[in-house]
Amino acid sequence: RGNVYIQLSTHSGDGAVGSVATIVVDGIDALFDKYLTRGLDTRGRQNSPLHRGPVDQTWGWREFYATDPAGNTLRFSQKL
């Protein structure tokens, strides 16, 4: 879908259930809103602000997380 960068890892333990995939995107706020209208459920991770909406990180990225049905985390990131 357009110009999207997906980070895959071969570190020990990656690729197992509970792994994280980073997807670098533009327009992260609009993407989050789009996913909400398509049914993204943000209630399951009340202790994680990143699962409830985009957050500006101290390392210069704006991110939000979504967890798939298998328990893997999708980290959507946009450079600030």
Backbone as JSON, one array per atom type, in Angstrom:
{
  "sequence": "RGNVYIQLSTHSGDGAVGSVATIVVDGIDALFDKYLTRGLDTRGRQNSPLHRGPVDQTWGWREFYATDPAGNTLRFSQKL",
  "N": [[0.85, -1.18, 0.0], [1.24, 1.67, -1.17], [4.06, 3.7, -0.26], [5.48, 2.03, 1.97], [7.42, 0.95, 4.67], [8.56, -1.99, 6.05], [9.87, -3.44, 8.9], [11.7, -6.29, 9.43], [12.97, -8.92, 11.45], [15.75, -11.04, 12.3], [16.68, -11.83, 14.72], [17.42, -13.88, 17.57], [14.65, -15.53, 18.9], [12.82, -13.82, 17.7], [10.04, -13.88, 15.47], [8.55, -15.66, 16.79], [5.42, -16.33, 18.44], [4.04, -13.44, 19.84], [5.86, -11.64, 19.0], [7.22, -8.54, 17.61], [6.46, -6.39, 14.94], [7.62, -3.71, 13.06], [6.18, -1.05, 11.36], [6.78, 1.45, 9.23], [5.31, 4.49, 8.5], [3.6, 7.23, 6.79], [1.48, 9.92, 7.84], [0.36, 9.07, 10.33], [-1.62, 9.63, 12.28], [-4.01, 9.87, 10.82], [-4.08, 7.3, 9.79], [-4.42, 5.77, 12.14], [-6.98, 6.69, 12.91], [-8.42, 5.74, 10.72], [-8.16, 2.96, 11.1], [-9.58, 2.72, 13.49], [-12.19, 3.27, 12.59], [-12.55, 1.0, 11.14], [-12.82, -0.94, 12.99], [-10.77, -1.38, 14.9], [-9.96, -2.34, 18.1], [-9.39, -0.69, 21.0], [-9.59, -1.17, 23.67], [-8.48, -3.35, 25.02], [-5.93, -3.08, 26.09], [-5.46, -1.35, 28.44], [-3.43, -0.33, 30.08], [-1.52, 0.54, 28.36], [-0.68, 3.3, 26.73], [0.15, 3.47, 24.08], [-1.34, 1.62, 22.72], [-3.74, 2.83, 22.58], [-3.68, 5.11, 21.07], [-1.77, 7.3, 18.85], [1.49, 8.21, 20.01], [3.98, 10.57, 20.85], [7.31, 9.74, 20.88], [10.31, 9.85, 22.91], [12.54, 9.34, 21.4], [12.17, 10.39, 18.91], [10.11, 9.48, 17.22], [6.68, 9.03, 16.27], [4.24, 6.89, 17.44], [1.97, 4.07, 17.35], [0.47, 1.09, 18.68], [-0.83, -2.09, 17.69], [-2.38, -5.13, 18.49], [-2.36, -8.33, 17.14], [-4.67, -11.13, 16.56], [-3.17, -13.39, 17.29], [-1.48, -12.53, 19.21], [0.74, -11.05, 18.51], [2.55, -7.98, 18.17], [1.93, -5.12, 16.28], [3.74, -2.43, 15.38], [3.23, 0.77, 14.52], [4.91, 3.4, 13.05], [6.02, 6.79, 12.73], [8.34, 9.11, 11.6], [9.22, 11.94, 13.48]],
  "CA": [[0.0, 0.0, 0.0], [2.04, 2.89, -1.24], [5.46, 3.66, 0.14], [5.51, 1.57, 3.35], [8.63, 0.23, 5.04], [8.31, -2.96, 7.11], [11.11, -3.93, 9.5], [11.66, -7.69, 9.85], [14.17, -9.22, 12.23], [16.17, -12.44, 12.41], [17.28, -12.04, 16.04], [16.94, -15.04, 18.31], [13.36, -15.3, 19.55], [11.9, -13.14, 16.79], [9.28, -14.8, 14.64], [7.72, -16.45, 17.68], [4.21, -15.64, 18.87], [4.37, -12.37, 20.77], [6.88, -10.8, 18.38], [6.85, -7.18, 17.2], [6.83, -5.95, 13.6], [7.55, -2.26, 12.94], [5.74, -0.6, 10.05], [7.01, 2.89, 9.14], [4.27, 5.07, 7.65], [3.31, 8.66, 6.83], [0.09, 10.17, 8.19], [0.03, 8.08, 11.35], [-2.88, 9.94, 12.97], [-5.1, 9.51, 9.91], [-4.1, 5.84, 9.71], [-5.03, 5.28, 13.37], [-8.41, 6.97, 12.81], [-8.97, 4.81, 9.73], [-8.26, 1.65, 11.73], [-10.68, 2.78, 14.45], [-13.46, 3.15, 11.85], [-12.63, -0.37, 10.63], [-13.03, -1.87, 14.08], [-9.66, -1.58, 15.83], [-10.42, -2.29, 19.49], [-8.32, -0.15, 21.84], [-9.93, -1.38, 25.08], [-7.82, -4.5, 25.6], [-4.61, -2.77, 26.67], [-5.68, -0.09, 29.16], [-2.18, 0.16, 30.67], [-0.59, 0.9, 27.29], [-1.13, 4.43, 25.93], [0.46, 3.25, 22.67], [-2.41, 0.82, 22.13], [-4.96, 3.64, 22.55], [-3.52, 6.21, 20.12], [-0.38, 7.67, 18.57], [2.23, 8.88, 21.08], [5.31, 11.07, 20.48], [8.34, 9.1, 21.69], [11.49, 10.69, 23.14], [13.57, 9.02, 20.4], [11.9, 11.06, 17.63], [9.09, 8.8, 16.42], [5.3, 9.0, 16.75], [3.92, 5.48, 17.27], [0.88, 3.37, 18.02], [0.57, -0.36, 18.59], [-2.03, -2.92, 17.58], [-2.05, -6.53, 18.75], [-3.16, -9.21, 16.29], [-5.32, -12.2, 17.33], [-2.2, -14.37, 17.77], [-0.69, -11.93, 20.28], [1.87, -10.3, 17.98], [2.36, -6.54, 18.18], [2.27, -4.33, 15.1], [4.13, -1.08, 15.81], [3.18, 1.73, 13.43], [5.81, 4.49, 13.43], [6.25, 7.89, 11.8], [9.42, 9.99, 12.05], [8.8, 13.3, 13.82]],
  "C": [[0.88, 1.22, 0.0], [3.47, 2.65, -0.8], [5.55, 3.32, 1.63], [6.77, 0.74, 3.55], [8.29, -0.7, 6.19], [9.64, -3.51, 7.6], [10.9, -5.36, 9.96], [12.99, -8.01, 10.51], [14.47, -10.71, 12.22], [16.86, -12.71, 13.73], [16.66, -13.26, 16.72], [15.65, -14.7, 19.05], [12.36, -14.56, 18.69], [11.21, -14.17, 15.92], [8.41, -15.73, 15.48], [6.47, -15.65, 18.02], [4.58, -14.64, 19.95], [5.45, -11.45, 20.24], [6.31, -9.43, 18.02], [7.32, -6.95, 15.78], [6.62, -4.44, 13.55], [7.2, -1.9, 11.51], [5.85, 0.92, 10.03], [6.07, 3.47, 8.1], [4.32, 6.59, 7.7], [1.85, 8.81, 7.22], [-0.42, 9.24, 9.27], [-1.29, 8.36, 12.05], [-4.09, 9.57, 12.11], [-5.21, 7.99, 9.8], [-4.76, 5.25, 10.96], [-6.55, 5.5, 13.33], [-9.1, 6.02, 11.83], [-9.15, 3.42, 10.34], [-9.37, 1.61, 12.77], [-12.02, 2.61, 13.74], [-13.65, 1.75, 11.29], [-12.7, -1.41, 11.74], [-11.87, -2.13, 15.01], [-10.16, -1.35, 17.25], [-9.26, -1.85, 20.38], [-8.55, -0.41, 23.33], [-9.1, -2.46, 25.76], [-6.5, -4.22, 26.3], [-4.67, -1.43, 27.4], [-4.41, 0.49, 29.77], [-1.16, 0.58, 29.63], [-1.13, 2.06, 26.46], [-0.9, 4.22, 24.44], [-0.57, 2.37, 21.97], [-3.7, 1.63, 22.0], [-4.87, 4.82, 21.58], [-2.06, 6.55, 19.92], [0.23, 8.51, 19.71], [3.58, 9.33, 20.52], [6.33, 10.47, 21.45], [9.55, 10.02, 21.83], [12.59, 10.46, 22.1], [13.21, 9.52, 19.0], [10.91, 10.38, 16.71], [7.73, 8.97, 17.08], [4.79, 7.59, 16.44], [2.58, 5.12, 17.9], [1.04, 1.89, 17.77], [-0.81, -0.98, 18.39], [-1.58, -4.36, 17.8], [-2.96, -7.42, 17.92], [-3.74, -10.36, 17.13], [-4.36, -13.25, 17.88], [-1.3, -13.81, 18.87], [0.55, -11.2, 19.82], [1.54, -8.81, 17.98], [2.79, -5.94, 16.85], [2.53, -2.91, 15.58], [4.15, -0.18, 14.58], [3.94, 2.97, 13.87], [5.92, 5.52, 12.32], [7.34, 8.78, 12.39], [8.87, 11.38, 12.32], [9.63, 14.32, 13.09]]
}
